[in-house]
Amino acid sequence: MEVVLLGTGAADGWPNPFCTCASCIDAARRGEIRGQTAALVDDTLMLDCGPEAPRAAVRYGRTLSGVRHILLTHAHPDHLGPQALLFRSWVEAGHVVDVVGPADALDACRPWVGPDDPVRFVPVRAGDTTRVGEYTVRVLPARHRVFHDGDAVLYDLTGADGARILWACDTGPLPDDWFDAVRGARFDAVFVEETFGDRSELSDGHLGLPEFEGLVGSLRACGAVVDTTDVVAVHLGHHNPPVTELRRRLARCGARPGTDGEMVRTGTAARQARGHRTLVLGGVRSGKSRHAEELLAAHPSVVYVATGGTRVGDAEWEQRVALHRQRRSASWSTVETVDVAAVLRTATQPLLVDCLGTWLTARLDVHGVWNGGDVAAVDADVDDLLDAWRGCTVPVVAVSNEVGSGVVPATASGRLFRDMLGRLNASVAAVSESVTLVVAGIAVPLR
């Protein structure tokens, strides 16, 4: 399965547009804008469909024209925007869409559907198992309510290839006997709401960080979550700490915050897919390395590929290296090498390559380009790096300098380096799933 997160925020999103708390200011500064939580599975099935979800699909390069099934957890308006069914009726859909959910959620949809519209309503309640297309859907109880107890549910979804995910949004803390239904499930991915951070007292129908950690622990204890399960926190709100601290807190229980627009691959899709590749660009002291480290903070172990080498007698360089090491988790390991292609091809753990600028400098040195050496040999090294980058089977983040916006270098060698690094950055970006530009500490997503 391929799960695209159309939104990962709470009802009011994150940041809340009316709020100036530290968490909202930090999220806005970073450009990490989370919309209402929903997901698109294999371009054919939606998990919840709030009013923001259809436009989010377009924003992330997706179409909903192939959607055959919509699974609604409940009728709260951030999870149910029934006007989407009207918008669908304005085009020639050509196929029936099944709208699956609690009876009250379906009743909210019916006024938006004409008598001849190709929509089939499938009421379900906790304890049911049903088939929708190629998916098996087990309906689980949620500790959440709209009008009355039992009118909100969670979903255990299994695809044709055996991939299995849990969509647990929204719910409060679950009773011990709830976990019997998912015992031994060994989910490929679980998406669990975490709304209130350290303000758990605000509602018993949602989870804060302590309750989220407890729920994940119970899922591990019953074999529903295993070492290979991707545990993703969704329905995130501004009562959480700023995202850097949130990543650290979630990592303690082997989880991470979801990001709007990201794709989570499971089952056959995950086995066939290459590792997710991210390029982080930025100027000197822009915060690009810190941002790259944050992107991988949820992974228990990461290999940091340092391409700068050592500089004997250079105290300032040694201080830079020491500061980088202090920021990194003690569970990370470091490899100092300029043979980045070899590391990419043999990696078994997530990688952070910092940086492509120093790697390119090393290749220029090796081939004596500063003194009229073989530029074609450097081009061959770049091609080898790109081939390894495409084939990398683990998540990898590479940092590079953005040097094309400054003063034109005064020397021929400086202009050569600027031009070659610009071409390298463009080539790596072209074969990356995500590209981010960091400016003055603010991460601006480019893809």
PDB file of N, CA, C and O in Angstrom, residues 331-373:
ATOM      1  N   SER A 331      23.199   7.511  19.743  1.00  0.00           N
ATOM      2  CA  SER A 331      22.997   6.254  19.024  1.00  0.00           C
ATOM      3  C   SER A 331      23.413   6.349  17.556  1.00  0.00           C
ATOM      4  O   SER A 331      23.444   5.335  16.858  1.00  0.00           O
ATOM      5  N   TRP A 332      23.725   7.550  17.077  1.00  0.00           N
ATOM      6  CA  TRP A 332      24.173   7.714  15.694  1.00  0.00           C
ATOM      7  C   TRP A 332      25.642   7.317  15.583  1.00  0.00           C
ATOM      8  O   TRP A 332      26.431   7.494  16.518  1.00  0.00           O
ATOM      9  N   SER A 333      26.007   6.797  14.429  1.00  0.00           N
ATOM     10  CA  SER A 333      27.412   6.496  14.150  1.00  0.00           C
ATOM     11  C   SER A 333      27.899   7.416  13.036  1.00  0.00           C
ATOM     12  O   SER A 333      27.093   7.958  12.268  1.00  0.00           O
ATOM     13  N   THR A 334      29.204   7.608  12.961  1.00  0.00           N
ATOM     14  CA  THR A 334      29.794   8.521  11.992  1.00  0.00           C
ATOM     15  C   THR A 334      30.767   7.779  11.081  1.00  0.00           C
ATOM     16  O   THR A 334      31.579   6.982  11.565  1.00  0.00           O
ATOM     17  N   VAL A 335      30.649   8.054   9.792  1.00  0.00           N
ATOM     18  CA  VAL A 335      31.595   7.531   8.810  1.00  0.00           C
ATOM     19  C   VAL A 335      32.205   8.723   8.091  1.00  0.00           C
ATOM     20  O   VAL A 335      31.480   9.533   7.508  1.00  0.00           O
ATOM     21  N   GLU A 336      33.521   8.860   8.173  1.00  0.00           N
ATOM     22  CA  GLU A 336      34.205   9.946   7.471  1.00  0.00           C
ATOM     23  C   GLU A 336      34.764   9.387   6.166  1.00  0.00           C
ATOM     24  O   GLU A 336      35.699   8.578   6.167  1.00  0.00           O
ATOM     25  N   THR A 337      34.181   9.792   5.046  1.00  0.00           N
ATOM     26  CA  THR A 337      34.590   9.262   3.751  1.00  0.00           C
ATOM     27  C   THR A 337      34.129  10.198   2.642  1.00  0.00           C
ATOM     28  O   THR A 337      33.157  10.940   2.814  1.00  0.00           O
ATOM     29  N   VAL A 338      34.818  10.149   1.521  1.00  0.00           N
ATOM     30  CA  VAL A 338      34.350  10.838   0.322  1.00  0.00           C
ATOM     31  C   VAL A 338      33.808   9.839  -0.688  1.00  0.00           C
ATOM     32  O   VAL A 338      33.352  10.234  -1.767  1.00  0.00           O
ATOM     33  N   ASP A 339      33.848   8.545  -0.336  1.00  0.00           N
ATOM     34  CA  ASP A 339      33.279   7.516  -1.226  1.00  0.00           C
ATOM     35  C   ASP A 339      31.801   7.334  -0.872  1.00  0.00           C
ATOM     36  O   ASP A 339      31.368   6.293  -0.393  1.00  0.00           O
ATOM     37  N   VAL A 340      31.036   8.387  -1.110  1.00  0.00           N
ATOM     38  CA  VAL A 340      29.629   8.402  -0.713  1.00  0.00           C
ATOM     39  C   VAL A 340      28.830   7.375  -1.502  1.00  0.00           C
ATOM     40  O   VAL A 340      27.914   6.735  -0.969  1.00  0.00           O
ATOM     41  N   ALA A 341      29.161   7.179  -2.767  1.00  0.00           N
ATOM     42  CA  ALA A 341      28.424   6.215  -3.590  1.00  0.00           C
ATOM     43  C   ALA A 341      28.474   4.821  -2.980  1.00  0.00           C
ATOM     44  O   ALA A 341      27.462   4.104  -2.944  1.00  0.00           O
ATOM     45  N   ALA A 342      29.631   4.416  -2.480  1.00  0.00           N
ATOM     46  CA  ALA A 342      29.761   3.086  -1.876  1.00  0.00           C
ATOM     47  C   ALA A 342      28.899   2.959  -0.633  1.00  0.00           C
ATOM     48  O   ALA A 342      28.256   1.924  -0.402  1.00  0.00           O
ATOM     49  N   VAL A 343      28.852   4.031   0.183  1.00  0.00           N
ATOM     50  CA  VAL A 343      28.019   4.006   1.384  1.00  0.00           C
ATOM     51  C   VAL A 343      26.546   3.902   1.011  1.00  0.00           C
ATOM     52  O   VAL A 343      25.783   3.150   1.625  1.00  0.00           O
ATOM     53  N   LEU A 344      26.121   4.653  -0.003  1.00  0.00           N
ATOM     54  CA  LEU A 344      24.724   4.614  -0.438  1.00  0.00           C
ATOM     55  C   LEU A 344      24.333   3.217  -0.903  1.00  0.00           C
ATOM     56  O   LEU A 344      23.218   2.756  -0.650  1.00  0.00           O
ATOM     57  N   ARG A 345      25.233   2.536  -1.575  1.00  0.00           N
ATOM     58  CA  ARG A 345      24.901   1.223  -2.151  1.00  0.00           C
ATOM     59  C   ARG A 345      24.863   0.107  -1.108  1.00  0.00           C
ATOM     60  O   ARG A 345      24.214  -0.915  -1.329  1.00  0.00           O
ATOM     61  N   THR A 346      25.534   0.289  -0.001  1.00  0.00           N
ATOM     62  CA  THR A 346      25.620  -0.789   0.992  1.00  0.00           C
ATOM     63  C   THR A 346      24.870  -0.474   2.284  1.00  0.00           C
ATOM     64  O   THR A 346      24.920  -1.255   3.228  1.00  0.00           O
ATOM     65  N   ALA A 347      24.169   0.651   2.336  1.00  0.00           N
ATOM     66  CA  ALA A 347      23.547   1.102   3.580  1.00  0.00           C
ATOM     67  C   ALA A 347      22.435   0.171   4.038  1.00  0.00           C
ATOM     68  O   ALA A 347      21.636  -0.322   3.228  1.00  0.00           O
ATOM     69  N   THR A 348      22.376  -0.062   5.324  1.00  0.00           N
ATOM     70  CA  THR A 348      21.279  -0.812   5.943  1.00  0.00           C
ATOM     71  C   THR A 348      20.557   0.019   6.993  1.00  0.00           C
ATOM     72  O   THR A 348      19.570  -0.433   7.569  1.00  0.00           O
ATOM     73  N   GLN A 349      21.069   1.223   7.270  1.00  0.00           N
ATOM     74  CA  GLN A 349      20.444   2.150   8.212  1.00  0.00           C
ATOM     75  C   GLN A 349      20.270   3.507   7.534  1.00  0.00           C
ATOM     76  O   GLN A 349      20.960   3.799   6.556  1.00  0.00           O
ATOM     77  N   PRO A 350      19.346   4.326   8.024  1.00  0.00           N
ATOM     78  CA  PRO A 350      19.186   5.655   7.445  1.00  0.00           C
ATOM     79  C   PRO A 350      20.501   6.427   7.421  1.00  0.00           C
ATOM     80  O   PRO A 350      21.339   6.276   8.318  1.00  0.00           O
ATOM     81  N   LEU A 351      20.654   7.284   6.405  1.00  0.00           N
ATOM     82  CA  LEU A 351      21.892   8.021   6.198  1.00  0.00           C
ATOM     83  C   LEU A 351      21.640   9.520   6.217  1.00  0.00           C
ATOM     84  O   LEU A 351      20.608   9.996   5.746  1.00  0.00           O
ATOM     85  N   LEU A 352      22.639  10.260   6.716  1.00  0.00           N
ATOM     86  CA  LEU A 352      22.676  11.706   6.559  1.00  0.00           C
ATOM     87  C   LEU A 352      24.037  12.036   5.958  1.00  0.00           C
ATOM     88  O   LEU A 352      25.071  11.784   6.579  1.00  0.00           O
ATOM     89  N   VAL A 353      24.030  12.570   4.757  1.00  0.00           N
ATOM     90  CA  VAL A 353      25.260  12.920   4.048  1.00  0.00           C
ATOM     91  C   VAL A 353      25.459  14.426   4.168  1.00  0.00           C
ATOM     92  O   VAL A 353      24.660  15.216   3.677  1.00  0.00           O
ATOM     93  N   ASP A 354      26.555  14.831   4.800  1.00  0.00           N
ATOM     94  CA  ASP A 354      26.809  16.256   5.031  1.00  0.00           C
ATOM     95  C   ASP A 354      28.293  16.529   4.765  1.00  0.00           C
ATOM     96  O   ASP A 354      29.146  16.157   5.561  1.00  0.00           O
ATOM     97  N   CYS A 355      28.618  17.167   3.607  1.00  0.00           N
ATOM     98  CA  CYS A 355      27.651  17.668   2.650  1.00  0.00           C
ATOM     99  C   CYS A 355      28.166  17.405   1.237  1.00  0.00           C
ATOM    100  O   CYS A 355      29.326  17.017   1.048  1.00  0.00           O
ATOM    101  N   LEU A 356      27.316  17.667   0.243  1.00  0.00           N
ATOM    102  CA  LEU A 356      27.708  17.443  -1.146  1.00  0.00           C
ATOM    103  C   LEU A 356      28.742  18.454  -1.611  1.00  0.00           C
ATOM    104  O   LEU A 356      29.531  18.171  -2.519  1.00  0.00           O
ATOM    105  N   GLY A 357      28.763  19.632  -1.003  1.00  0.00           N
ATOM    106  CA  GLY A 357      29.755  20.635  -1.383  1.00  0.00           C
ATOM    107  C   GLY A 357      31.169  20.189  -1.072  1.00  0.00           C
ATOM    108  O   GLY A 357      32.082  20.319  -1.897  1.00  0.00           O
ATOM    109  N   THR A 358      31.382  19.642   0.141  1.00  0.00           N
ATOM    110  CA  THR A 358      32.722  19.157   0.489  1.00  0.00           C
ATOM    111  C   THR A 358      33.060  17.897  -0.290  1.00  0.00           C
ATOM    112  O   THR A 358      34.222  17.645  -0.618  1.00  0.00           O
ATOM    113  N   TRP A 359      32.027  17.079  -0.599  1.00  0.00           N
ATOM    114  CA  TRP A 359      32.277  15.903  -1.446  1.00  0.00           C
ATOM    115  C   TRP A 359      32.775  16.335  -2.827  1.00  0.00           C
ATOM    116  O   TRP A 359      33.756  15.784  -3.342  1.00  0.00           O
ATOM    117  N   LEU A 360      32.106  17.338  -3.429  1.00  0.00           N
ATOM    118  CA  LEU A 360      32.526  17.801  -4.748  1.00  0.00           C
ATOM    119  C   LEU A 360      33.935  18.394  -4.689  1.00  0.00           C
ATOM    120  O   LEU A 360      34.760  18.157  -5.590  1.00  0.00           O
ATOM    121  N   THR A 361      34.230  19.146  -3.635  1.00  0.00           N
ATOM    122  CA  THR A 361      35.576  19.705  -3.482  1.00  0.00           C
ATOM    123  C   THR A 361      36.623  18.592  -3.479  1.00  0.00           C
ATOM    124  O   THR A 361      37.682  18.715  -4.121  1.00  0.00           O
ATOM    125  N   ALA A 362      36.332  17.511  -2.763  1.00  0.00           N
ATOM    126  CA  ALA A 362      37.276  16.389  -2.705  1.00  0.00           C
ATOM    127  C   ALA A 362      37.483  15.763  -4.079  1.00  0.00           C
ATOM    128  O   ALA A 362      38.612  15.393  -4.442  1.00  0.00           O
ATOM    129  N   ARG A 363      36.407  15.646  -4.860  1.00  0.00           N
ATOM    130  CA  ARG A 363      36.557  15.053  -6.202  1.00  0.00           C
ATOM    131  C   ARG A 363      37.365  15.981  -7.107  1.00  0.00           C
ATOM    132  O   ARG A 363      38.180  15.533  -7.926  1.00  0.00           O
ATOM    133  N   LEU A 364      37.158  17.268  -6.983  1.00  0.00           N
ATOM    134  CA  LEU A 364      37.955  18.230  -7.757  1.00  0.00           C
ATOM    135  C   LEU A 364      39.432  18.145  -7.369  1.00  0.00           C
ATOM    136  O   LEU A 364      40.323  18.253  -8.221  1.00  0.00           O
ATOM    137  N   ASP A 365      39.686  17.937  -6.078  1.00  0.00           N
ATOM    138  CA  ASP A 365      41.072  17.773  -5.615  1.00  0.00           C
ATOM    139  C   ASP A 365      41.697  16.510  -6.195  1.00  0.00           C
ATOM    140  O   ASP A 365      42.824  16.532  -6.712  1.00  0.00           O
ATOM    141  N   VAL A 366      40.959  15.414  -6.102  1.00  0.00           N
ATOM    142  CA  VAL A 366      41.493  14.126  -6.559  1.00  0.00           C
ATOM    143  C   VAL A 366      41.903  14.181  -8.021  1.00  0.00           C
ATOM    144  O   VAL A 366      42.948  13.642  -8.423  1.00  0.00           O
ATOM    145  N   HIS A 367      41.098  14.845  -8.821  1.00  0.00           N
ATOM    146  CA  HIS A 367      41.351  14.876 -10.263  1.00  0.00           C
ATOM    147  C   HIS A 367      42.131  16.121 -10.695  1.00  0.00           C
ATOM    148  O   HIS A 367      42.264  16.369 -11.905  1.00  0.00           O
ATOM    149  N   GLY A 368      42.648  16.882  -9.727  1.00  0.00           N
ATOM    150  CA  GLY A 368      43.514  18.010 -10.037  1.00  0.00           C
ATOM    151  C   GLY A 368      42.879  19.073 -10.911  1.00  0.00           C
ATOM    152  O   GLY A 368      43.563  19.754 -11.684  1.00  0.00           O
ATOM    153  N   VAL A 369      41.567  19.260 -10.754  1.00  0.00           N
ATOM    154  CA  VAL A 369      40.851  20.189 -11.639  1.00  0.00           C
ATOM    155  C   VAL A 369      41.296  21.626 -11.396  1.00  0.00           C
ATOM    156  O   VAL A 369      41.320  22.443 -12.335  1.00  0.00           O
ATOM    157  N   TRP A 370      41.700  21.949 -10.153  1.00  0.00           N
ATOM    158  CA  TRP A 370      42.125  23.318  -9.869  1.00  0.00           C
ATOM    159  C   TRP A 370      43.333  23.720 -10.726  1.00  0.00           C
ATOM    160  O   TRP A 370      43.542  24.904 -10.985  1.00  0.00           O
ATOM    161  N   ASN A 371      44.093  22.721 -11.139  1.00  0.00           N
ATOM    162  CA  ASN A 371      45.300  22.982 -11.929  1.00  0.00           C
ATOM    163  C   ASN A 371      45.168  22.491 -13.367  1.00  0.00           C
ATOM    164  O   ASN A 371      46.144  22.044 -13.973  1.00  0.00           O
ATOM    165  N   GLY A 372      43.927  22.541 -13.870  1.00  0.00           N
ATOM    166  CA  GLY A 372      43.700  22.146 -15.261  1.00  0.00           C
ATOM    167  C   GLY A 372      43.493  20.671 -15.462  1.00  0.00           C
ATOM    168  O   GLY A 372      43.659  20.166 -16.575  1.00  0.00           O
ATOM    169  N   GLY A 373      43.109  19.946 -14.392  1.00  0.00           N
ATOM    170  CA  GLY A 373      42.915  18.496 -14.482  1.00  0.00           C
ATOM    171  C   GLY A 373      41.652  18.107 -15.226  1.00  0.00           C
ATOM    172  O   GLY A 373      41.033  18.920 -15.925  1.00  0.00           O
TER     173      GLY A 373
END
